[in-house]
Structure formats: C-alpha cells, structure tokens
PDB file of C-alpha atoms in Angstrom:
ATOM      1  CA  MET A  30       0.000   0.000   0.000  1.00  0.00           C
ATOM      2  CA  ALA A  31       1.360   3.414  -0.950  1.00  0.00           C
ATOM      3  CA  LYS A  32       2.297   5.809   1.813  1.00  0.00           C
ATOM      4  CA  GLY A  33      -0.188   8.379   0.556  1.00  0.00           C
ATOM      5  CA  ASP A  34      -3.027   5.864   0.939  1.00  0.00           C
ATOM      6  CA  ARG A  35      -2.637   5.457   4.708  1.00  0.00           C
ATOM      7  CA  LEU A  36      -4.685   7.146   7.408  1.00  0.00           C
ATOM      8  CA  PHE A  37      -1.638   7.069   9.672  1.00  0.00           C
ATOM      9  CA  VAL A  38       1.985   7.701   8.734  1.00  0.00           C
ATOM     10  CA  LYS A  39       4.763   5.408   9.936  1.00  0.00           C
ATOM     11  CA  VAL A  40       6.032   6.416  13.354  1.00  0.00           C
ATOM     12  CA  THR A  41       9.567   7.837  13.243  1.00  0.00           C
ATOM     13  CA  ARG A  42      11.477  10.269  15.415  1.00  0.00           C
ATOM     14  CA  GLU A  43      10.595  13.014  12.933  1.00  0.00           C
ATOM     15  CA  SER A  44       6.871  12.199  12.814  1.00  0.00           C
ATOM     16  CA  LEU A  45       6.283  12.147  16.572  1.00  0.00           C
ATOM     17  CA  PRO A  46       3.850  14.873  17.670  1.00  0.00           C
ATOM     18  CA  LYS A  47       5.335  18.073  19.036  1.00  0.00           C
ATOM     19  CA  VAL A  48       2.501  19.626  21.010  1.00  0.00           C
ATOM     20  CA  LYS A  49       2.029  21.637  24.186  1.00  0.00           C
ATOM     21  CA  ASP A  50      -1.027  19.660  25.308  1.00  0.00           C
ATOM     22  CA  LYS A  51      -1.689  15.950  25.062  1.00  0.00           C
ATOM     23  CA  TYR A  52      -1.854  14.549  21.528  1.00  0.00           C
ATOM     24  CA  PRO A  53      -5.125  12.585  20.958  1.00  0.00           C
ATOM     25  CA  PHE A  54      -3.628   9.314  19.708  1.00  0.00           C
ATOM     26  CA  LEU A  55      -0.718   7.589  18.011  1.00  0.00           C
ATOM     27  CA  TYR A  56      -1.151   4.562  15.733  1.00  0.00           C
ATOM     28  CA  LEU A  57       1.409   1.718  15.777  1.00  0.00           C
ATOM     29  CA  GLU A  58       1.646  -1.441  13.688  1.00  0.00           C
ATOM     30  CA  ARG A  59       4.095  -4.290  13.034  1.00  0.00           C
ATOM     31  CA  GLY A  60       6.516  -3.821  15.874  1.00  0.00           C
ATOM     32  CA  ARG A  61       7.078  -4.143  19.612  1.00  0.00           C
ATOM     33  CA  LEU A  62       6.407  -1.702  22.438  1.00  0.00           C
ATOM     34  CA  GLU A  63       8.736  -2.175  25.378  1.00  0.00           C
ATOM     35  CA  ILE A  64      10.744  -0.423  28.100  1.00  0.00           C
ATOM     36  CA  ASP A  65      14.273   0.901  28.002  1.00  0.00           C
ATOM     37  CA  ASP A  66      15.613   2.696  31.110  1.00  0.00           C
ATOM     38  CA  SER A  67      12.074   3.405  32.379  1.00  0.00           C
ATOM     39  CA  SER A  68      10.997   5.001  29.098  1.00  0.00           C
ATOM     40  CA  VAL A  69       8.749   3.501  26.427  1.00  0.00           C
ATOM     41  CA  LYS A  70      10.295   2.697  23.066  1.00  0.00           C
ATOM     42  CA  TRP A  71       8.881   1.383  19.809  1.00  0.00           C
ATOM     43  CA  ILE A  72      10.904  -1.118  17.754  1.00  0.00           C
ATOM     44  CA  ASP A  73       9.450  -1.445  14.260  1.00  0.00           C
ATOM     45  CA  SER A  74       9.703  -4.347  11.826  1.00  0.00           C
ATOM     46  CA  GLU A  75      12.928  -2.893  10.392  1.00  0.00           C
ATOM     47  CA  ALA A  76      14.557  -2.705  13.846  1.00  0.00           C
ATOM     48  CA  ASN A  77      14.276   1.085  14.019  1.00  0.00           C
ATOM     49  CA  VAL A  78      13.971   2.292  17.616  1.00  0.00           C
ATOM     50  CA  VAL A  79      11.702   5.258  18.343  1.00  0.00           C
ATOM     51  CA  PRO A  80      11.155   6.668  21.857  1.00  0.00           C
ATOM     52  CA  ILE A  81       7.440   7.176  22.570  1.00  0.00           C
ATOM     53  CA  PRO A  82       6.603  10.149  24.841  1.00  0.00           C
ATOM     54  CA  VAL A  83       3.575   8.493  26.464  1.00  0.00           C
ATOM     55  CA  ALA A  84       3.104  11.408  28.861  1.00  0.00           C
ATOM     56  CA  THR A  85       2.129  13.603  25.880  1.00  0.00           C
ATOM     57  CA  ILE A  86      -0.253  11.096  24.253  1.00  0.00           C
ATOM     58  CA  ASN A  87      -3.831  10.287  25.282  1.00  0.00           C
ATOM     59  CA  CYS A  88      -4.021   6.901  23.610  1.00  0.00           C
ATOM     60  CA  LEU A  89      -1.886   4.376  21.731  1.00  0.00           C
ATOM     61  CA  LEU A  90      -3.712   2.536  18.933  1.00  0.00           C
ATOM     62  CA  MET A  91      -2.134  -0.912  18.572  1.00  0.00           C
ATOM     63  CA  GLY A  92      -2.589  -2.187  15.020  1.00  0.00           C
ATOM     64  CA  PRO A  93      -1.779  -5.530  13.347  1.00  0.00           C
ATOM     65  CA  GLY A  94       1.524  -7.211  14.140  1.00  0.00           C
ATOM     66  CA  THR A  95       2.107  -5.379  17.404  1.00  0.00           C
ATOM     67  CA  SER A  96       3.207  -6.798  20.734  1.00  0.00           C
ATOM     68  CA  VAL A  97       3.673  -5.054  24.055  1.00  0.00           C
ATOM     69  CA  THR A  98       5.420  -5.927  27.290  1.00  0.00           C
ATOM     70  CA  HIS A  99       3.848  -5.833  30.733  1.00  0.00           C
ATOM     71  CA  GLU A 100       6.283  -3.091  31.813  1.00  0.00           C
ATOM     72  CA  ALA A 101       5.376  -0.929  28.817  1.00  0.00           C
ATOM     73  CA  ILE A 102       1.701  -1.122  29.762  1.00  0.00           C
ATOM     74  CA  LYS A 103       2.538  -0.191  33.362  1.00  0.00           C
ATOM     75  CA  THR A 104       4.585   2.822  32.266  1.00  0.00           C
ATOM     76  CA  ALA A 105       1.961   4.018  29.757  1.00  0.00           C
ATOM     77  CA  THR A 106      -0.877   3.795  32.284  1.00  0.00           C
ATOM     78  CA  ALA A 107       1.209   5.577  34.907  1.00  0.00           C
ATOM     79  CA  ALA A 108       1.405   8.459  32.412  1.00  0.00           C
ATOM     80  CA  ASN A 109      -2.399   8.346  31.813  1.00  0.00           C
ATOM     81  CA  CYS A 110      -1.900   6.998  28.285  1.00  0.00           C
ATOM     82  CA  SER A 111      -4.564   4.418  27.423  1.00  0.00           C
ATOM     83  CA  ILE A 112      -4.253   1.515  24.970  1.00  0.00           C
ATOM     84  CA  CYS A 113      -6.647   0.410  22.215  1.00  0.00           C
ATOM     85  CA  TRP A 114      -6.321  -2.648  19.976  1.00  0.00           C
ATOM     86  CA  VAL A 115      -7.491  -1.966  16.425  1.00  0.00           C
ATOM     87  CA  GLY A 116      -7.387  -3.290  12.864  1.00  0.00           C
ATOM     88  CA  GLU A 117      -5.194  -1.827  10.137  1.00  0.00           C
ATOM     89  CA  ASP A 118      -5.429   1.968  10.127  1.00  0.00           C
ATOM     90  CA  SER A 119      -7.985   1.611  12.948  1.00  0.00           C
ATOM     91  CA  LEU A 120     -10.623   0.445  10.446  1.00  0.00           C
ATOM     92  CA  LEU A 121     -11.769  -2.113  13.019  1.00  0.00           C
ATOM     93  CA  PHE A 122     -11.948  -1.635  16.775  1.00  0.00           C
ATOM     94  CA  TYR A 123     -11.340  -4.649  19.008  1.00  0.00           C
ATOM     95  CA  ALA A 124     -10.787  -3.597  22.620  1.00  0.00           C
ATOM     96  CA  ALA A 125      -9.622  -0.816  24.920  1.00  0.00           C
ATOM     97  CA  GLY A 126      -7.737  -0.750  28.188  1.00  0.00           C
ATOM     98  CA  PHE A 127      -9.044   1.700  30.760  1.00  0.00           C
ATOM     99  CA  LEU A 128      -6.891   3.575  33.243  1.00  0.00           C
ATOM    100  CA  ALA A 129      -7.514   3.559  36.968  1.00  0.00           C
ATOM    101  CA  THR A 130      -6.013   7.048  37.150  1.00  0.00           C
ATOM    102  CA  ALA A 131      -7.423   8.471  33.901  1.00  0.00           C
ATOM    103  CA  ASP A 132      -8.690  12.045  33.654  1.00  0.00           C
ATOM    104  CA  THR A 133     -12.488  11.682  33.531  1.00  0.00           C
ATOM    105  CA  ARG A 134     -13.295  15.324  32.779  1.00  0.00           C
ATOM    106  CA  ASN A 135     -14.539  14.598  29.240  1.00  0.00           C
ATOM    107  CA  LEU A 136     -16.500  11.531  30.295  1.00  0.00           C
ATOM    108  CA  LYS A 137     -18.116  13.489  33.129  1.00  0.00           C
ATOM    109  CA  ARG A 138     -19.083  16.250  30.700  1.00  0.00           C
ATOM    110  CA  GLN A 139     -20.648  13.703  28.328  1.00  0.00           C
ATOM    111  CA  ILE A 140     -22.630  12.084  31.151  1.00  0.00           C
ATOM    112  CA  GLU A 141     -23.862  15.466  32.407  1.00  0.00           C
ATOM    113  CA  LEU A 142     -25.104  16.418  28.949  1.00  0.00           C
ATOM    114  CA  ALA A 143     -26.772  13.068  28.308  1.00  0.00           C
ATOM    115  CA  ALA A 144     -28.428  12.932  31.748  1.00  0.00           C
ATOM    116  CA  ASP A 145     -30.223  16.264  31.284  1.00  0.00           C
ATOM    117  CA  ASP A 146     -33.088  15.987  28.779  1.00  0.00           C
ATOM    118  CA  GLU A 147     -32.808  19.584  27.561  1.00  0.00           C
ATOM    119  CA  ASN A 148     -29.029  19.478  27.158  1.00  0.00           C
ATOM    120  CA  ALA A 149     -29.177  16.087  25.434  1.00  0.00           C
ATOM    121  CA  LEU A 150     -31.768  17.426  22.988  1.00  0.00           C
ATOM    122  CA  ASN A 151     -29.576  20.461  22.275  1.00  0.00           C
ATOM    123  CA  VAL A 152     -26.635  18.183  21.428  1.00  0.00           C
ATOM    124  CA  ALA A 153     -28.910  16.160  19.141  1.00  0.00           C
ATOM    125  CA  ARG A 154     -30.051  19.380  17.446  1.00  0.00           C
ATOM    126  CA  LEU A 155     -26.424  20.335  16.805  1.00  0.00           C
ATOM    127  CA  MET A 156     -25.920  17.004  15.071  1.00  0.00           C
ATOM    128  CA  PHE A 157     -29.064  17.311  12.976  1.00  0.00           C
ATOM    129  CA  ALA A 158     -28.193  20.925  12.115  1.00  0.00           C
ATOM    130  CA  LYS A 159     -25.055  19.681  10.362  1.00  0.00           C
ATOM    131  CA  ARG A 160     -27.316  17.653   8.038  1.00  0.00           C
ATOM    132  CA  PHE A 161     -30.115  20.239   7.789  1.00  0.00           C
ATOM    133  CA  PRO A 162     -28.229  23.576   7.748  1.00  0.00           C
ATOM    134  CA  ASP A 163     -31.207  25.499   6.337  1.00  0.00           C
ATOM    135  CA  ALA A 164     -33.899  24.006   8.569  1.00  0.00           C
ATOM    136  CA  ASP A 165     -35.296  25.645  11.693  1.00  0.00           C
ATOM    137  CA  LEU A 166     -34.901  22.943  14.328  1.00  0.00           C
ATOM    138  CA  VAL A 167     -35.820  25.092  17.323  1.00  0.00           C
ATOM    139  CA  GLY A 168     -38.641  23.469  19.251  1.00  0.00           C
ATOM    140  CA  LYS A 169     -38.545  20.229  17.278  1.00  0.00           C
ATOM    141  CA  SER A 170     -38.609  16.992  19.249  1.00  0.00           C
ATOM    142  CA  LEU A 171     -36.072  14.216  18.864  1.00  0.00           C
ATOM    143  CA  ASN A 172     -38.655  11.986  17.179  1.00  0.00           C
ATOM    144  CA  SER A 173     -39.503  14.751  14.712  1.00  0.00           C
ATOM    145  CA  MET A 174     -35.843  15.273  13.766  1.00  0.00           C
ATOM    146  CA  MET A 175     -35.278  11.521  13.481  1.00  0.00           C
ATOM    147  CA  GLY A 176     -38.249  11.394  11.112  1.00  0.00           C
ATOM    148  CA  MET A 177     -36.682  14.133   9.004  1.00  0.00           C
ATOM    149  CA  GLU A 178     -33.424  12.190   8.911  1.00  0.00           C
ATOM    150  CA  GLY A 179     -35.165   8.970   7.920  1.00  0.00           C
ATOM    151  CA  ASN A 180     -36.860  10.709   4.995  1.00  0.00           C
ATOM    152  CA  ARG A 181     -33.556  12.303   3.968  1.00  0.00           C
ATOM    153  CA  ILE A 182     -31.699   8.986   3.949  1.00  0.00           C
ATOM    154  CA  ARG A 183     -34.394   7.171   1.967  1.00  0.00           C
ATOM    155  CA  ALA A 184     -34.380   9.967  -0.604  1.00  0.00           C
ATOM    156  CA  LEU A 185     -30.573   9.930  -0.665  1.00  0.00           C
ATOM    157  CA  TYR A 186     -30.479   6.188  -1.410  1.00  0.00           C
ATOM    158  CA  GLN A 187     -32.862   6.668  -4.305  1.00  0.00           C
ATOM    159  CA  GLN A 188     -30.958   9.706  -5.594  1.00  0.00           C
ATOM    160  CA  LYS A 189     -27.646   7.831  -5.589  1.00  0.00           C
ATOM    161  CA  ALA A 190     -29.212   4.821  -7.290  1.00  0.00           C
ATOM    162  CA  GLU A 191     -30.451   7.068 -10.107  1.00  0.00           C
ATOM    163  CA  GLN A 192     -27.171   9.014 -10.256  1.00  0.00           C
ATOM    164  CA  TYR A 193     -25.076   5.879 -10.756  1.00  0.00           C
ATOM    165  CA  GLY A 194     -27.686   3.905 -12.678  1.00  0.00           C
ATOM    166  CA  VAL A 195     -27.960   0.916 -10.349  1.00  0.00           C
ATOM    167  CA  GLY A 196     -30.934  -0.920  -8.896  1.00  0.00           C
ATOM    168  CA  TRP A 197     -31.971  -0.360  -5.291  1.00  0.00           C
ATOM    169  CA  ASN A 198     -34.425  -2.461  -3.288  1.00  0.00           C
ATOM    170  CA  GLY A 199     -33.727  -1.016   0.145  1.00  0.00           C
ATOM    171  CA  ARG A 200     -31.203  -1.428   2.956  1.00  0.00           C
ATOM    172  CA  LYS A 201     -30.925  -5.082   3.944  1.00  0.00           C
ATOM    173  CA  PHE A 202     -28.444  -6.758   6.261  1.00  0.00           C
ATOM    174  CA  THR A 203     -28.661 -10.189   7.896  1.00  0.00           C
ATOM    175  CA  PRO A 204     -26.048 -10.695  10.653  1.00  0.00           C
ATOM    176  CA  GLY A 205     -23.731 -13.567   9.814  1.00  0.00           C
ATOM    177  CA  LYS A 206     -24.962 -13.769   6.212  1.00  0.00           C
ATOM    178  CA  PHE A 207     -23.007 -10.978   4.543  1.00  0.00           C
ATOM    179  CA  GLU A 208     -22.700 -12.859   1.244  1.00  0.00           C
ATOM    180  CA  ILE A 209     -26.467 -13.080   0.591  1.00  0.00           C
ATOM    181  CA  SER A 210     -26.813  -9.275   0.352  1.00  0.00           C
ATOM    182  CA  ASP A 211     -26.554  -7.479  -2.976  1.00  0.00           C
ATOM    183  CA  VAL A 212     -23.299  -5.648  -3.747  1.00  0.00           C
ATOM    184  CA  THR A 213     -24.593  -2.230  -2.700  1.00  0.00           C
ATOM    185  CA  ASN A 214     -25.628  -3.535   0.710  1.00  0.00           C
ATOM    186  CA  GLN A 215     -22.340  -5.418   1.089  1.00  0.00           C
ATOM    187  CA  VAL A 216     -20.356  -2.216   0.503  1.00  0.00           C
ATOM    188  CA  LEU A 217     -22.611  -0.292   2.895  1.00  0.00           C
ATOM    189  CA  THR A 218     -22.136  -2.939   5.598  1.00  0.00           C
ATOM    190  CA  SER A 219     -18.340  -3.121   5.281  1.00  0.00           C
ATOM    191  CA  THR A 220     -17.740   0.636   5.040  1.00  0.00           C
ATOM    192  CA  ASN A 221     -20.117   1.315   7.933  1.00  0.00           C
ATOM    193  CA  ALA A 222     -18.139  -1.168  10.051  1.00  0.00           C
ATOM    194  CA  ALA A 223     -14.861   0.507   9.090  1.00  0.00           C
ATOM    195  CA  LEU A 224     -16.268   3.934   9.937  1.00  0.00           C
ATOM    196  CA  TYR A 225     -17.478   2.650  13.317  1.00  0.00           C
ATOM    197  CA  GLY A 226     -13.960   1.371  14.047  1.00  0.00           C
ATOM    198  CA  ILE A 227     -12.356   4.741  13.345  1.00  0.00           C
ATOM    199  CA  LEU A 228     -14.940   6.589  15.421  1.00  0.00           C
ATOM    200  CA  CYS A 229     -14.765   4.165  18.352  1.00  0.00           C
ATOM    201  CA  SER A 230     -10.983   4.542  18.491  1.00  0.00           C
ATOM    202  CA  SER A 231     -11.244   8.332  18.304  1.00  0.00           C
ATOM    203  CA  ILE A 232     -13.929   8.529  21.009  1.00  0.00           C
ATOM    204  CA  HIS A 233     -11.877   6.383  23.388  1.00  0.00           C
ATOM    205  CA  ALA A 234      -8.716   8.331  22.613  1.00  0.00           C
ATOM    206  CA  MET A 235     -10.422  11.616  23.532  1.00  0.00           C
ATOM    207  CA  GLY A 236     -11.654  10.273  26.861  1.00  0.00           C
ATOM    208  CA  TYR A 237     -15.341   9.929  25.960  1.00  0.00           C
ATOM    209  CA  SER A 238     -17.558   6.844  25.982  1.00  0.00           C
ATOM    210  CA  PRO A 239     -19.028   5.217  22.857  1.00  0.00           C
ATOM    211  CA  HIS A 240     -21.862   3.897  25.047  1.00  0.00           C
ATOM    212  CA  ILE A 241     -23.431   7.278  25.897  1.00  0.00           C
ATOM    213  CA  GLY A 242     -25.333   8.696  22.935  1.00  0.00           C
ATOM    214  CA  PHE A 243     -27.780  11.537  22.272  1.00  0.00           C
ATOM    215  CA  ILE A 244     -29.853  10.262  19.332  1.00  0.00           C
ATOM    216  CA  HIS A 245     -29.476   6.497  19.193  1.00  0.00           C
ATOM    217  CA  SER A 246     -30.455   4.316  22.125  1.00  0.00           C
ATOM    218  CA  GLY A 247     -30.845   0.627  22.862  1.00  0.00           C
ATOM    219  CA  SER A 248     -27.705  -0.208  20.873  1.00  0.00           C
ATOM    220  CA  PRO A 249     -24.164  -1.158  21.977  1.00  0.00           C
ATOM    221  CA  LEU A 250     -22.413   1.982  20.676  1.00  0.00           C
ATOM    222  CA  PRO A 251     -24.937   4.840  20.456  1.00  0.00           C
ATOM    223  CA  PHE A 252     -22.412   7.700  20.399  1.00  0.00           C
ATOM    224  CA  VAL A 253     -20.527   5.967  17.575  1.00  0.00           C
ATOM    225  CA  TYR A 254     -23.755   5.680  15.585  1.00  0.00           C
ATOM    226  CA  ASP A 255     -24.655   9.305  16.361  1.00  0.00           C
ATOM    227  CA  LEU A 256     -21.361  10.524  14.927  1.00  0.00           C
ATOM    228  CA  ALA A 257     -21.293   8.092  12.008  1.00  0.00           C
ATOM    229  CA  ASP A 258     -24.454   9.627  10.573  1.00  0.00           C
ATOM    230  CA  LEU A 259     -22.519  12.887  10.101  1.00  0.00           C
ATOM    231  CA  TYR A 260     -20.083  11.258   7.667  1.00  0.00           C
ATOM    232  CA  LYS A 261     -21.893   8.325   6.043  1.00  0.00           C
ATOM    233  CA  GLU A 262     -23.292  10.196   3.048  1.00  0.00           C
ATOM    234  CA  HIS A 263     -19.903  10.651   1.367  1.00  0.00           C
ATOM    235  CA  LEU A 264     -17.833   7.913   2.986  1.00  0.00           C
ATOM    236  CA  CYS A 265     -20.325   5.046   2.764  1.00  0.00           C
ATOM    237  CA  ILE A 266     -23.502   5.744   0.806  1.00  0.00           C
ATOM    238  CA  ASP A 267     -22.097   7.528  -2.244  1.00  0.00           C
ATOM    239  CA  LEU A 268     -19.175   5.089  -2.362  1.00  0.00           C
ATOM    240  CA  ALA A 269     -21.500   2.061  -2.195  1.00  0.00           C
ATOM    241  CA  PHE A 270     -23.515   3.085  -5.249  1.00  0.00           C
ATOM    242  CA  LYS A 271     -20.426   4.203  -7.162  1.00  0.00           C
ATOM    243  CA  LEU A 272     -18.674   0.877  -6.550  1.00  0.00           C
ATOM    244  CA  THR A 273     -21.792  -1.142  -7.366  1.00  0.00           C
ATOM    245  CA  ARG A 274     -21.565   0.176 -10.899  1.00  0.00           C
ATOM    246  CA  GLU A 275     -17.771  -0.191 -11.130  1.00  0.00           C
ATOM    247  CA  MET A 276     -17.602  -3.728  -9.708  1.00  0.00           C
ATOM    248  CA  ALA A 277     -20.403  -4.982 -11.983  1.00  0.00           C
ATOM    249  CA  GLY A 278     -21.932  -7.336  -9.436  1.00  0.00           C
ATOM    250  CA  ARG A 279     -18.714  -8.822  -7.993  1.00  0.00           C
ATOM    251  CA  TYR A 280     -17.789  -7.646  -4.508  1.00  0.00           C
ATOM    252  CA  ASP A 281     -14.064  -6.804  -4.198  1.00  0.00           C
ATOM    253  CA  LYS A 282     -13.113  -6.216  -0.564  1.00  0.00           C
ATOM    254  CA  HIS A 283      -9.672  -4.844  -1.444  1.00  0.00           C
ATOM    255  CA  LYS A 284     -11.108  -2.211  -3.775  1.00  0.00           C
ATOM    256  CA  VAL A 285     -13.742  -1.263  -1.219  1.00  0.00           C
ATOM    257  CA  SER A 286     -11.138  -0.899   1.546  1.00  0.00           C
ATOM    258  CA  ASP A 287      -8.718   1.103  -0.606  1.00  0.00           C
ATOM    259  CA  LEU A 288     -11.315   3.578  -1.891  1.00  0.00           C
ATOM    260  CA  PHE A 289     -12.903   3.984   1.542  1.00  0.00           C
ATOM    261  CA  ARG A 290      -9.468   4.734   3.021  1.00  0.00           C
ATOM    262  CA  LYS A 291      -8.788   7.323   0.306  1.00  0.00           C
ATOM    263  CA  ARG A 292     -12.056   9.109   1.055  1.00  0.00           C
ATOM    264  CA  VAL A 293     -11.303   9.140   4.773  1.00  0.00           C
ATOM    265  CA  ILE A 294      -7.935  10.753   4.053  1.00  0.00           C
ATOM    266  CA  GLU A 295      -9.403  13.289   1.607  1.00  0.00           C
ATOM    267  CA  MET A 296     -12.046  14.281   4.166  1.00  0.00           C
ATOM    268  CA  ASP A 297      -9.365  14.565   6.885  1.00  0.00           C
ATOM    269  CA  LEU A 298     -11.777  12.564   9.024  1.00  0.00           C
ATOM    270  CA  LEU A 299      -9.528  12.175  12.066  1.00  0.00           C
ATOM    271  CA  ASN A 300      -9.206  15.938  12.554  1.00  0.00           C
ATOM    272  CA  LYS A 301     -12.861  16.508  11.648  1.00  0.00           C
ATOM    273  CA  VAL A 302     -14.055  14.011  14.252  1.00  0.00           C
ATOM    274  CA  THR A 303     -11.950  15.680  16.942  1.00  0.00           C
ATOM    275  CA  SER A 304     -13.317  19.104  16.025  1.00  0.00           C
ATOM    276  CA  ASP A 305     -16.934  17.899  15.816  1.00  0.00           C
ATOM    277  CA  ILE A 306     -16.820  16.091  19.171  1.00  0.00           C
ATOM    278  CA  ASN A 307     -15.301  19.140  20.859  1.00  0.00           C
ATOM    279  CA  GLU A 308     -18.062  21.312  19.386  1.00  0.00           C
ATOM    280  CA  LEU A 309     -20.841  18.922  20.404  1.00  0.00           C
ATOM    281  CA  MET A 310     -19.518  18.543  23.937  1.00  0.00           C
ATOM    282  CA  GLY A 311     -19.082  22.294  24.322  1.00  0.00           C
ATOM    283  CA  GLU A 312     -15.280  22.224  24.478  1.00  0.00           C
ATOM    284  CA  LYS A 313     -14.931  25.232  22.175  1.00  0.00           C
ATOM    285  CA  GLN A 314     -17.218  27.322  24.345  1.00  0.00           C
ATOM    286  CA  ARG A 315     -15.412  26.232  27.515  1.00  0.00           C
ATOM    287  CA  ALA A 316     -12.059  27.058  25.944  1.00  0.00           C
ATOM    288  CA  ARG A 317     -13.258  30.627  25.473  1.00  0.00           C
ATOM    289  CA  ARG A 318     -14.187  30.850  29.175  1.00  0.00           C
ATOM    290  CA  PRO A 319     -11.032  29.858  31.048  1.00  0.00           C
ATOM    291  CA  SER A 320     -12.144  31.623  34.252  1.00  0.00           C
ATOM    292  CA  GLU A 321     -15.171  29.308  34.693  1.00  0.00           C
TER     293      GLU A 321
END
C-alpha cells in the first residue's frame, strides 16, 4: 500500500507529535512496544527504535503485528496513556484498556449532557443541524428530527441509485450472512463497520464513551452511531452506489477498503471528528471561558 493511501503515517522520530497539550492518539503497527531505562520505546519491523513520549499522548492505537510488554503497559498507564487494539489503520476496533487514574473530565461532561433531557436534545439538534443547515430545528422533538433524517436517507439512497444507474431495493443486512446481500448492501455494511472502528478509536482516545449517545439508544455503541451519521453520506452511501456500478456485481473487498481509506484521508476525518466532538460537547465554548 502506498504511503499516501494510509490514514496514519509510519512512526519515526521526525513524525512524533510536538505539542504543548496531550496529543489525541498515536497509531502503531508491526513492531514491539517495550521499556528501556524506564521510558517507552517502539521497535518497528525494520529494527528502528523510536522513543514514545507516552506522557504527551492520550491513547496508543495498537494495530496488526504489534506486541507489548507488561512493563510498557505499566509505564503508559502511569502516564495516563490508554491503549486500544485496532485493525489496520484503525478500520476495526477490538478492545480498549481503561486507566484507573485516567482524567475523567470529558466523560463526566458527556454524562452530564446526556443525563439532562434539555441538554441532550440540544446536542442532538447540533448534530441534525449539520445535516439540515437550512432548517429551523428550534422546538422540534427528537422523534420529529429523526423522522426528518429517515426521509432524507431514503431519498438519498434513491438519488444515488439514479445518479449511478444501479438498482436499489432497500437497505438489507442479515447478521452472519453478509454474502447473501446485494453488492450495494455489502459495501454499505463493510464501510459502515470501518467507519465505526475509526470513530470508536477516536472517542476512546479523547476520553469519551461510545456507550453514551444523544440520538441512538438501545444499541451497543450509540455515540458511535450518532457521529457516524454525520459522515456516512460521502464515505459510505455515495461510495457504495459508485462501486456497485464499477464492480459490476462482484464484490471486491480490497477495492472497497482502498477507496474507503482514500475518502477518509481526503475528508481529513480524524481531525474533523476531533473538532466535531469538541463542538458537540461544548469544548470550544469552555475554551473561550477559562475563568469558569
């Protein structure tokens, strides 16, 4: 895979973040994380050694081919740096390690917003406003806005089907039976899963919970699904109909993965997610009021 087609660049001494505050996350793959003289170091597959300043990083994303020593985990957690295990380029999310001493300020803020009906509805309105910039959402209930979104998505599916000249019989997905879906639904399912992986990693890395949402409920990862709806139109839906025409009925997972990754990079999704979450959680407003 070409360097320009990666969400994350290879970690080197030159590419390490140089920031005043904590960096959200650092992605590692195909190497070993261990300790050298009480500091964490990364040894990649080419035997290059890179010191990792865990005290300046919120979260390490451990990709394929990585291993880590017990001492490295102890040192990272002592510096309030959490660990997540993910697929290549964080396109799949597997697990996260939580810190006993972690800063819970962001999680507390999320819980406070979600626990108050009015505040939770205001956060939901902010999300819907990004999809309906010209609509007056003041006074609208959550059910009303969800109805608007449902109508928008159904119309969008039909529009894309006509734009790319492919058939569309509705969104269908049977768990465990991916192969029985048509190509469009297969692409939607796989790209949605990849998007959920990126968002879950980002949410954890920023100190929020994927389990506390503002629109979705009764699902395992409501905040992930809330955020995903902000980006699906271009990253998943448009791509699914475009690829249905290009692949001519034969699902090609490598082509789907490559083109999805390219769109994520072009959108600058990682930075956009960080900015959007901060806006939704009121971080930008709080940053302007340091005396509070």
